[in-house]
Short mmCIF file of C-alpha atoms and ligand atoms in Angstrom, two decimals:
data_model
loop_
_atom_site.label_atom_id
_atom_site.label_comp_id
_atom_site.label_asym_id
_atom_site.label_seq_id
_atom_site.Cartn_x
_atom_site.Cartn_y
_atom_site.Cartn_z
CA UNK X 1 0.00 0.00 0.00
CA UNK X 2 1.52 3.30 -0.76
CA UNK X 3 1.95 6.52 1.27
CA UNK X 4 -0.71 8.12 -0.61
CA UNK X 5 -3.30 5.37 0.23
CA UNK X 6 -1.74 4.88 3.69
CA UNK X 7 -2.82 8.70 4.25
CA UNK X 8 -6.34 8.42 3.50
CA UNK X 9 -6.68 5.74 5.09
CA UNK X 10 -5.42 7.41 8.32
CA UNK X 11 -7.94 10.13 8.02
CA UNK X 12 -10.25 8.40 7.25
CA UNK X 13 -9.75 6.44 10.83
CA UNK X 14 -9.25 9.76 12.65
CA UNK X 15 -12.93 10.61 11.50
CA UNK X 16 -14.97 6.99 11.69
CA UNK X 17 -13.20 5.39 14.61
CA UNK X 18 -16.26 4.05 16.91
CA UNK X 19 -16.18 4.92 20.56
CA UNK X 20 -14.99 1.68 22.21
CA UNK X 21 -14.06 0.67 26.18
CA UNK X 22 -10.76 -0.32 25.18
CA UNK X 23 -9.58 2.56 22.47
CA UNK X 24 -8.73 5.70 24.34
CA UNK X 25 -10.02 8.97 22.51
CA UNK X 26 -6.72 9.93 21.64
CA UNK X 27 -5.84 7.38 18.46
CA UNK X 28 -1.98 8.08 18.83
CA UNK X 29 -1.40 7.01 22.24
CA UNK X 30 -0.04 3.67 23.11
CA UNK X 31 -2.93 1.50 24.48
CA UNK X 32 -2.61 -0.72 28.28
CA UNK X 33 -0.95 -3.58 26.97
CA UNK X 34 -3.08 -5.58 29.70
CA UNK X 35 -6.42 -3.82 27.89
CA UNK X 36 -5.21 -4.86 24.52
CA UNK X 37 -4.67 -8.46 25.58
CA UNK X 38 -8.17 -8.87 27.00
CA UNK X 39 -9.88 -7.47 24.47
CA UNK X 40 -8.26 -8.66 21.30
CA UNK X 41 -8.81 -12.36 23.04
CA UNK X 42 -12.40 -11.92 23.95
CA UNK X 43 -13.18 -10.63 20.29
CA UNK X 44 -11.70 -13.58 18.83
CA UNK X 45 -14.68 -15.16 17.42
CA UNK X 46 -17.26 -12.70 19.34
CA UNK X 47 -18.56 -9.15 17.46
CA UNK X 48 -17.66 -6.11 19.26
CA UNK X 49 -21.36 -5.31 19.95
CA UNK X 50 -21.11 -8.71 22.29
CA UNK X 51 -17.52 -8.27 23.63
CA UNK X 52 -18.20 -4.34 24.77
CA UNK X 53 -20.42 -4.95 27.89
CA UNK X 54 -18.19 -8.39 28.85
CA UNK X 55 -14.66 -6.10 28.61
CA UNK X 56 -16.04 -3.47 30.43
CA UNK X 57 -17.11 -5.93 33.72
CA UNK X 58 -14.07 -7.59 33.68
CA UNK X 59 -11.82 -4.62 33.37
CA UNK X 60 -13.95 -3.17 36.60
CA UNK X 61 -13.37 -6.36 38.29
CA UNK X 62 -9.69 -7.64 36.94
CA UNK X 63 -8.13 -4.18 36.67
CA UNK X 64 -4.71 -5.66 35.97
CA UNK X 65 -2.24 -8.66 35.62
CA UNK X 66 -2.02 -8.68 39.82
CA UNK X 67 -5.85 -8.72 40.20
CA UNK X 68 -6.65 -11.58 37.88
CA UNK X 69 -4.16 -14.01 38.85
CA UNK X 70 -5.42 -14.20 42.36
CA UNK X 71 -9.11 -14.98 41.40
CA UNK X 72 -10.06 -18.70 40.92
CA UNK X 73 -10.92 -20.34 38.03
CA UNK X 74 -14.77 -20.42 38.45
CA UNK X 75 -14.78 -16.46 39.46
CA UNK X 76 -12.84 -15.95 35.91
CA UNK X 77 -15.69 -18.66 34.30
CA UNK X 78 -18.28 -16.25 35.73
CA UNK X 79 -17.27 -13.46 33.74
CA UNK X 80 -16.81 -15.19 30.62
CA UNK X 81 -19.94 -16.93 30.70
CA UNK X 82 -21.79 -16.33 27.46
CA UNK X 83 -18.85 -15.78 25.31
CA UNK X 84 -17.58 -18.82 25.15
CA UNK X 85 -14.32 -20.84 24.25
CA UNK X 86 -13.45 -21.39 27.80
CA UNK X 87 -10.12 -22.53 26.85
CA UNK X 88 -9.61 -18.83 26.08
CA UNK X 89 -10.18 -17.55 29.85
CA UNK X 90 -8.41 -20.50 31.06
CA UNK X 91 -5.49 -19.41 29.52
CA UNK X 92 -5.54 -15.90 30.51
CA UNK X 93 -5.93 -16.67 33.65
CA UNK X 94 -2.71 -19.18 33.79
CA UNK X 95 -0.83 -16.33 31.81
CA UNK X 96 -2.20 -13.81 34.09
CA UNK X 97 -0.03 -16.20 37.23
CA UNK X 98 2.92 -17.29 34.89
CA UNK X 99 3.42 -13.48 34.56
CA UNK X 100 3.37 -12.34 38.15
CA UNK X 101 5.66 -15.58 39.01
CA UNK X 102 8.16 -14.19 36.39
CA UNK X 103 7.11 -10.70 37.91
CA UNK X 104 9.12 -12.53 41.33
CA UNK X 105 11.78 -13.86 39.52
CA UNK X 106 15.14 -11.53 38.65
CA UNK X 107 16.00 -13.05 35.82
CA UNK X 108 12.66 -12.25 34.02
CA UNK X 109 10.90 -9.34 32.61
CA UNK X 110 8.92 -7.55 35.00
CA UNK X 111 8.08 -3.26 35.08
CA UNK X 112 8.66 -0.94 38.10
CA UNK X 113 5.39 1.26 39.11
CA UNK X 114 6.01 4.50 39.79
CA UNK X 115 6.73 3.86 43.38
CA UNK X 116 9.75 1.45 42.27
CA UNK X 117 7.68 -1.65 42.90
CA UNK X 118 8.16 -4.85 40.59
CA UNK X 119 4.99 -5.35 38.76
CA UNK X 120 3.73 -8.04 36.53
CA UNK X 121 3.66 -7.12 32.61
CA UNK X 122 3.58 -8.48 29.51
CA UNK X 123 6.80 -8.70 27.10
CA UNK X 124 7.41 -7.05 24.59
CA UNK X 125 8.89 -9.46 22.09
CA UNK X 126 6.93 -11.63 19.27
CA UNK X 127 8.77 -14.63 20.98
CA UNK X 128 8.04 -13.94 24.62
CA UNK X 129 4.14 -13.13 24.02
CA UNK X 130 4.06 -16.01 21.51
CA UNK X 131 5.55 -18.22 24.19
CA UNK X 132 2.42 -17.58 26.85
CA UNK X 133 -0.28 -19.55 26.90
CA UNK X 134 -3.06 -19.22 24.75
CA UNK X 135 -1.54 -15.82 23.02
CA UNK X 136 -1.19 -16.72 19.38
CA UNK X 137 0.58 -14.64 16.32
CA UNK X 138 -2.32 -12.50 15.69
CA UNK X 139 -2.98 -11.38 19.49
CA UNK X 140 1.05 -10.52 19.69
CA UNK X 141 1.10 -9.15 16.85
CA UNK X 142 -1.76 -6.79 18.36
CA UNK X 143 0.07 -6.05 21.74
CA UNK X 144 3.07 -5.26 20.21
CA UNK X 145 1.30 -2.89 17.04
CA UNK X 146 -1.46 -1.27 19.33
CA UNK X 147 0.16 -0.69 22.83
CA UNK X 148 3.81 -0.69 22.39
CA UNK X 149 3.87 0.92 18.79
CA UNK X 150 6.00 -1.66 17.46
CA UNK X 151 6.32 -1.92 13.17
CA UNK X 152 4.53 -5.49 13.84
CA UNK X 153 2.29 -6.84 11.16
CA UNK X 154 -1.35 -8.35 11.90
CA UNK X 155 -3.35 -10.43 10.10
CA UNK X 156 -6.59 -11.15 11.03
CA UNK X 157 -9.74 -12.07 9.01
CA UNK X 158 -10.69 -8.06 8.39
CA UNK X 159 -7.45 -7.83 7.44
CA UNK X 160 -7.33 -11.12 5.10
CA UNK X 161 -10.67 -9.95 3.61
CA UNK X 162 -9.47 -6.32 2.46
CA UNK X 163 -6.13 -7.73 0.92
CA UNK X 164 -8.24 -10.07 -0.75
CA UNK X 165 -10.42 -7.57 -2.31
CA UNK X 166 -7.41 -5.29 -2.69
CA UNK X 167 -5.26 -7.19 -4.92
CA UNK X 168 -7.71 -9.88 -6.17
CA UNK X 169 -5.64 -12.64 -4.45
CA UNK X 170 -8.01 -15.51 -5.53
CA UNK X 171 -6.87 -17.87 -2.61
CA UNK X 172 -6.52 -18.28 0.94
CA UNK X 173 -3.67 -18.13 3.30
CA UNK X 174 -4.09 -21.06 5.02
CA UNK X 175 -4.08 -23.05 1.76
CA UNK X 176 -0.51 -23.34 1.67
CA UNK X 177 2.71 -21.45 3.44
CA UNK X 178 3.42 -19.41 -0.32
CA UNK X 179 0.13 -18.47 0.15
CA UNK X 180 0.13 -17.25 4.19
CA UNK X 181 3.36 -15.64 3.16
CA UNK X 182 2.13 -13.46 0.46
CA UNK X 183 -0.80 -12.21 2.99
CA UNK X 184 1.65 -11.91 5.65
CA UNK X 185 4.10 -9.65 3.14
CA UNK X 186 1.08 -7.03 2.30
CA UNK X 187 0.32 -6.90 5.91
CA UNK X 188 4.14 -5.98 6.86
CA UNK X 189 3.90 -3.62 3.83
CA UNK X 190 0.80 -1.72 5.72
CA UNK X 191 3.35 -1.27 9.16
CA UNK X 192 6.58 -0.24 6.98
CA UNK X 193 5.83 3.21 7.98
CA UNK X 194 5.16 5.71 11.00
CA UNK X 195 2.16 5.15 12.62
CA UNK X 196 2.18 1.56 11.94
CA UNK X 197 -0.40 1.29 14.73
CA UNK X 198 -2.96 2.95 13.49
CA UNK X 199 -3.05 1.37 10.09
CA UNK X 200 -3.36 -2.01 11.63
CA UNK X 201 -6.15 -1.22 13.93
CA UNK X 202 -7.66 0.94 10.97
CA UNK X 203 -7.92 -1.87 8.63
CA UNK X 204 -9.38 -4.27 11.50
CA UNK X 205 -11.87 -0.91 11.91
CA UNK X 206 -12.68 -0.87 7.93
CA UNK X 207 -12.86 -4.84 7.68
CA UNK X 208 -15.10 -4.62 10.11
CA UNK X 209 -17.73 -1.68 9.16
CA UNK X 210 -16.65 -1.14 5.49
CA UNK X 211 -15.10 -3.69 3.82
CA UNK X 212 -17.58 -6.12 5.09
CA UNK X 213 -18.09 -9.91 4.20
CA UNK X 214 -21.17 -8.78 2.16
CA UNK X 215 -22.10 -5.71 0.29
CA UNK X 216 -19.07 -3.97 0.89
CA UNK X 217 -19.48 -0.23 1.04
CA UNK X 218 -16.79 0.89 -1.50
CA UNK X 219 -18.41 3.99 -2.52
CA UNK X 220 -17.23 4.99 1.22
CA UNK X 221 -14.30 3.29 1.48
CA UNK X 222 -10.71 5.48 1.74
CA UNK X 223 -8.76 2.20 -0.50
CA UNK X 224 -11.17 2.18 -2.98
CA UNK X 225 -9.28 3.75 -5.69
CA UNK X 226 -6.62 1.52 -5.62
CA UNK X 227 -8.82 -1.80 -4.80
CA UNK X 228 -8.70 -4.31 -8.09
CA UNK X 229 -12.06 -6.08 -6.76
CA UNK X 230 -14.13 -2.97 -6.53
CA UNK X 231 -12.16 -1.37 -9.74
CA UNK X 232 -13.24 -4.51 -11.62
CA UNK X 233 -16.66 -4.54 -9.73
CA UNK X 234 -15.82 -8.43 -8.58
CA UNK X 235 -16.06 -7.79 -4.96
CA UNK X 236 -18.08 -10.83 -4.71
CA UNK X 237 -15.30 -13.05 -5.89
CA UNK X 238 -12.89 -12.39 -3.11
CA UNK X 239 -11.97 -13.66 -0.54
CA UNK X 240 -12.71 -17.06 -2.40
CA UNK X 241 -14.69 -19.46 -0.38
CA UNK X 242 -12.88 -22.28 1.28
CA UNK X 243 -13.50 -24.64 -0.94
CA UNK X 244 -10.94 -23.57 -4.00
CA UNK X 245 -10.35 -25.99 -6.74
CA UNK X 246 -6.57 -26.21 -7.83
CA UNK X 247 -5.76 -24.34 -10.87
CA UNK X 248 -3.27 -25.41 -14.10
CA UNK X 249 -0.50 -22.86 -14.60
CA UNK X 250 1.63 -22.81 -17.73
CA UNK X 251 4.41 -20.58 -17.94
CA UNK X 252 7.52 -19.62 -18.91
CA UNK X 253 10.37 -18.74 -16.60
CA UNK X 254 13.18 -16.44 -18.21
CA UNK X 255 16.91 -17.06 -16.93
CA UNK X 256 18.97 -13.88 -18.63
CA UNK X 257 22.83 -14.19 -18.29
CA UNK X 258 24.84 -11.58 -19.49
CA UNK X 259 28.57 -12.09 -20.91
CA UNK X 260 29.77 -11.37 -17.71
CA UNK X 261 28.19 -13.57 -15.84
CA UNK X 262 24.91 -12.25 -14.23
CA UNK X 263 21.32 -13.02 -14.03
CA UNK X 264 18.60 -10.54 -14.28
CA UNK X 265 16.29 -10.29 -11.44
CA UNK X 266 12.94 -8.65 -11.76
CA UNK X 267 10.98 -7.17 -8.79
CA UNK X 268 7.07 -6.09 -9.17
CA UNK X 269 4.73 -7.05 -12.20
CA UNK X 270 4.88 -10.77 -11.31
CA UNK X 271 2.14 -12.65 -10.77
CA UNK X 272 3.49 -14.67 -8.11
CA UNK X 273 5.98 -12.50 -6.34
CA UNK X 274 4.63 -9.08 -6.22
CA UNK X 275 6.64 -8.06 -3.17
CA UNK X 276 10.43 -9.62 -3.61
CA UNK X 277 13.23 -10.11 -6.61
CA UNK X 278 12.28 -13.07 -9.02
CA UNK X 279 12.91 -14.46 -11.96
CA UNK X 280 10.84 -12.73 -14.86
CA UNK X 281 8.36 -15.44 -16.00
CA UNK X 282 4.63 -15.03 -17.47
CA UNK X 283 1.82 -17.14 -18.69
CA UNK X 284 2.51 -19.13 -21.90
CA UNK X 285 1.53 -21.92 -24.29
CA UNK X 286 1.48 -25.21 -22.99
CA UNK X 287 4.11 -26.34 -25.31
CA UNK X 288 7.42 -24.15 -25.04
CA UNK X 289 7.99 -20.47 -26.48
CA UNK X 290 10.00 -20.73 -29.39
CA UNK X 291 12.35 -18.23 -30.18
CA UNK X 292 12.82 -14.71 -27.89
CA UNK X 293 9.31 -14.09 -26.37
CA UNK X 294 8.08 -10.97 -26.48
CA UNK X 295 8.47 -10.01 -22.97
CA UNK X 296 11.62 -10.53 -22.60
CA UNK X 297 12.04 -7.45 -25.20
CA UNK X 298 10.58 -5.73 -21.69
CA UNK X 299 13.74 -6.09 -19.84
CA UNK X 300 16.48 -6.83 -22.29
CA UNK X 301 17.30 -5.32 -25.97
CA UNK X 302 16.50 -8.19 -28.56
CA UNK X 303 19.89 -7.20 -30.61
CA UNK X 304 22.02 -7.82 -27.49
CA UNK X 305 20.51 -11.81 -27.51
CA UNK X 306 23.48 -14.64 -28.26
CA UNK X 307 21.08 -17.34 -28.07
CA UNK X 308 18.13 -18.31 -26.80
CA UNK X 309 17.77 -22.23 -25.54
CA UNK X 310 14.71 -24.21 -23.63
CA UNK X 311 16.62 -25.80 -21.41
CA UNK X 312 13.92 -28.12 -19.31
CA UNK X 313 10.46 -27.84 -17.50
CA UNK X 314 9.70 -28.09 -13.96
CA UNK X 315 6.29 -28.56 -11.94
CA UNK X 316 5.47 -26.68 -9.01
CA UNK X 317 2.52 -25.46 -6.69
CA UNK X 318 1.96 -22.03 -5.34
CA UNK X 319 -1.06 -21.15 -3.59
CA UNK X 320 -3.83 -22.79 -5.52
CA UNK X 321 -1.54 -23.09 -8.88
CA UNK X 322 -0.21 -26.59 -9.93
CA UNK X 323 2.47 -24.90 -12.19
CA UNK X 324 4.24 -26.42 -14.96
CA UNK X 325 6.82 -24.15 -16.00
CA UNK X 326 9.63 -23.96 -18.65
CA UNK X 327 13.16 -22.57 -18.29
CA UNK X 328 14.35 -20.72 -21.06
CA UNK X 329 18.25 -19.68 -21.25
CA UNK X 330 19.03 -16.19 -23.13
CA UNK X 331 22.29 -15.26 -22.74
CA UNK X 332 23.39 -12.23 -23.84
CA UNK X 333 26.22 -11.22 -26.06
CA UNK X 334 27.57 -7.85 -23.76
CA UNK X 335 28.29 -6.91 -19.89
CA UNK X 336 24.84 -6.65 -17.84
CA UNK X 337 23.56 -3.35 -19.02
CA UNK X 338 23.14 -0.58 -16.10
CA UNK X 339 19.71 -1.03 -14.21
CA UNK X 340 17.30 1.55 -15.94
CA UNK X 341 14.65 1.05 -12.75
CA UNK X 342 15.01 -0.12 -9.21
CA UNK X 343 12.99 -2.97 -10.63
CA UNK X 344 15.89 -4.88 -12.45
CA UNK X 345 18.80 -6.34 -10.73
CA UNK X 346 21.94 -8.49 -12.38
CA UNK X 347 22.77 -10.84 -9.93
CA UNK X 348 26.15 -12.30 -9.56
CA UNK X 349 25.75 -16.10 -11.48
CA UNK X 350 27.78 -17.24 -8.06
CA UNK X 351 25.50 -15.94 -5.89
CA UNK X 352 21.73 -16.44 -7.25
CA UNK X 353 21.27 -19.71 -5.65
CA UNK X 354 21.77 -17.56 -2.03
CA UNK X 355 19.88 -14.18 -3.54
CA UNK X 356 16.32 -15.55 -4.75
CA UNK X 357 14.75 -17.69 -2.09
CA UNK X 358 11.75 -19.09 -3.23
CA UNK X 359 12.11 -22.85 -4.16
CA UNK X 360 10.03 -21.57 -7.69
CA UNK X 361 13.35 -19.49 -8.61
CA UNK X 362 15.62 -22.05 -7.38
CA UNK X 363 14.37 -24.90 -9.46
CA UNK X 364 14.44 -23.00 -12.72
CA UNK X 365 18.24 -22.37 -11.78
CA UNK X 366 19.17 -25.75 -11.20
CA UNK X 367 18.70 -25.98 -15.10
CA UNK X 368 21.64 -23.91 -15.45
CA UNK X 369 23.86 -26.29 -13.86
CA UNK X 370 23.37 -28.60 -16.48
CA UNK X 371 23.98 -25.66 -19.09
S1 LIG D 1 -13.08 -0.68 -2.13
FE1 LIG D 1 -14.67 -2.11 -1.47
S2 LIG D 1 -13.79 -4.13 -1.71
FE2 LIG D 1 -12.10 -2.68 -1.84
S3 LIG D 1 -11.29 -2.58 0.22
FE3 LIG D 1 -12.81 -0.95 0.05
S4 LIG D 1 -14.76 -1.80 0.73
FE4 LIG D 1 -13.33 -3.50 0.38
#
C-alpha cells in the first residue's frame, strides 16, 4: 500500500473510529498492553457489539495482571460466561499467574510502578508473548502494534478480507505457506511506515464496518481507488470461499545471463511475487515459447541476444496453482547493461542460488547447472 493510500486511510480512521471501552479517545497514544490483551482475546470469534459490555465488567473487576491471577478459576468462568471458548479464559488466567511468578523472579521481565515496585507485565517481544499460553501470532502481533507501537504486522480475518479484495488474491492463506506468506508480506507492507499502529487497527476498523463480508461499502471506502475487486466490480469473488479448486499454470520462466556472468532479477509485475526479486516469467503456451518471447524485449534489448535455448520444464505449486513451467536460457552477447529502474537487478551467477529464495526461482536455476 503506498503513502498516498496509507494517508487516506489514516484520516479516514481519525474521522470513523467508533467509541470503544478499550480505544482511548486519543488514536496516537499507546494502548494498556493488559487492555489490549483482553480485548483482542475476547473478540476472537465474538462481534464487538457482544464483547463491549463483557470487557467493560471484567476490566472493573480484573483491573490488571495482579488482580486476575489471584481470582479462581470459576470467578474468571463467571465473567466469561456467554462468550464462550473457555479454553480462552483458562489461559488468561494461567498467563495472568505465569506473569506475576516471572514478575518474582530476577531473571525475568517484569516493570517498576512508579513507586519502584516490581509489577507483573507483559513482554514485549513476538517470541516472549508467543511463548504464553493461549496468546497466538495475531494477538502478539496486536500487543506489540497497538500498545507498544512496534512496526509489527497483523493479520486477522478483516485484514485477510481487504487484501483479498485489494489485490484480487483468488486464494486463501491457510491453503498453503506461499500463500500465508504473500498475505503476511502485504500486511508488513501496511506497518513499513510511522504510525504503523494505526493502520493495523484501521484496517481491523474498515474490515469490520466497510469492507464487510457482504455488500461492501466501496463507494465509502478510503482504498477504494486503488482496490482491483471494486475497480473490476468483482467484490463478490474475493476472498474465495474455502472450498478452491486447484488451478493449471503454464508458464515460462526467463533465466537472462549476461557475458559477464549475471542473471537478471525482476521485482514487481509478477504474478506470483509481487513483493520480492524473481525471476521474470509469465503465462505461456502449454508447449514451449520458441524463439525470444516478447516479454523478454521488456527487460532486455532483442539485438544484445546470443542465443536463446529451452533448457527443461519443472512442476510446481503455489497457492492454488499446480504450475508447470519452462526454463528458457538467453544469454546475452555484452556486460549486464546498467539497471534503468530499481525494478531490475543483475545478480552475480555465483550468488543467485543464495539471492532468490523461493524454491520456484531455485528450481528453474538448477537448469543452469546442467547448461
Ligand atoms: S473498495 Fe470495497 S472491496 Fe475494496 S477494500 Fe474498500 S470496501 Fe473493500
Amino acid at each position: 500500500m503506498d503513502a498516498q493510500t496509507l494517508k487516506k486511510l489514516r484520516e479516514w480512521f481519525k474521522k470513523n473510529a467508533a467509541e470503544l471501552p478499550w480505544r482511548p479517545a486519543d488514536l496516537d497514544a499507546p494502548r494498556d498492553p493488559y487492555a489490549v490483551w483482553i480485548s483482542e482475546t475476547m473478540l476472537q470469534q465474538t462481534q464487538v457489539s457482544t464483547v463491549r459490555d463483557y470487557f467493560i465488567r471484567w476490566m472493573k473487576r480484573f483491573p490488571n495482571i495482579e488482580t486476575l491471577a489471584k481470582a479462581s478459576e470459576e470467578e474468571v468462568f463467571r465473567y466469561w460466561q456467554g462468550l464462550g471458548y473457555y479454553s480462552r479464559a483458562r489461559n488468561i488466567l494461567k498467563t495472568a499467574k505465569q506473569l506475576v511468578s516471572d514478575c518474582h523472579d530476577p531473571c525475568k521481565g517484569s516493570r517498576n510502578d512508579k513507586r519502584g515496585e516490581r509489577k507483573a507485565a507483559l513482554p514485549s517481544t513476538r517470541k516472549e508473548l508467543e511463548a504464553l499460553p493461549g496468546i497466538g501470532a495475531y494477538t502478539a502481533g496486536a500487543i506489540l502494534s497497538l500498545a507498544y507501537h512496534q512496526r509489527e504486522a497483523i493479520l486477522d480475518g478483516n485484514l485477510v478480507r481487504i487484501f483479498s479484495r485489494l489485490y484480487a488474491l483468488d486464494f486463501l492463506p491457510t491453503e498453503s505457506r506461499d500463500a500465508a506468506e504473500i498475505y503476511w508480506n502485504y500486511a508488513r507492507e501496511v506497518v513499513d511506515s510511522p504510525k504503523a499502529y494505526m493502520h493495523n487497527e484501521a484496517l481491523m476498523e474498515l474490515g469490520r464496518t466497510v469492507c464487510k463480508v457482504k455488500n461492501p461499502d466501496c463507494i465509502n471506502c478510503p482504498l477504494r481507488s486503488s482496490c482491483c475487486a471494486a475497480l473490476e466490480n468483482r467484490t463478490t469473488e474475493f476472498p474465495p470461499s474455502k472450498k478452491h479448486i486447484q488451478k493449471d499454470w503454464h508458464g515460462t520462466v526467463l533465466v537472462i545471463e549476461s557475458a559477464d556472468h549475471k542473471i537478471l532479477a525482476v521485482h514487481g509485475g509478477q504474478k506470483f511475487f509481487k513483493n520480492q526479486f524473481t525471476l521474470p516469467h509469465f503465462e505461456s503456451p502449454r508447449n514451449a515459447t520458441a524463439g525470444l518471447p516478447a516479454q523478454a524485449e521488456h527487460y532486455i534489448d532483442a539485438d544484445k541476444v546470443q542465443s536463446v535455448e529451452n533448457i527443461g520444464k519443472f512442476r510446481h505449486s503455489i497457492t492454488v496453482h499446480k504450475m508447470e513451467c519452462y526454463v528458457l536460457y538467453i544469454r546475452l552477447n555484452g556486460k549486464a547493461p546498467a539497471p534503468t529502474s530499481s525494478e531490475i537487478m543483475w545478480v552475480k551467477r555465483g550468488q543467485a542460488q543464495d539471492f532468490f529464495a523461493s524454491s520456484f526461482c531455485l528450481k528453474a536455476l538448477s537448469f543452469l547447472e546442467k547448461t
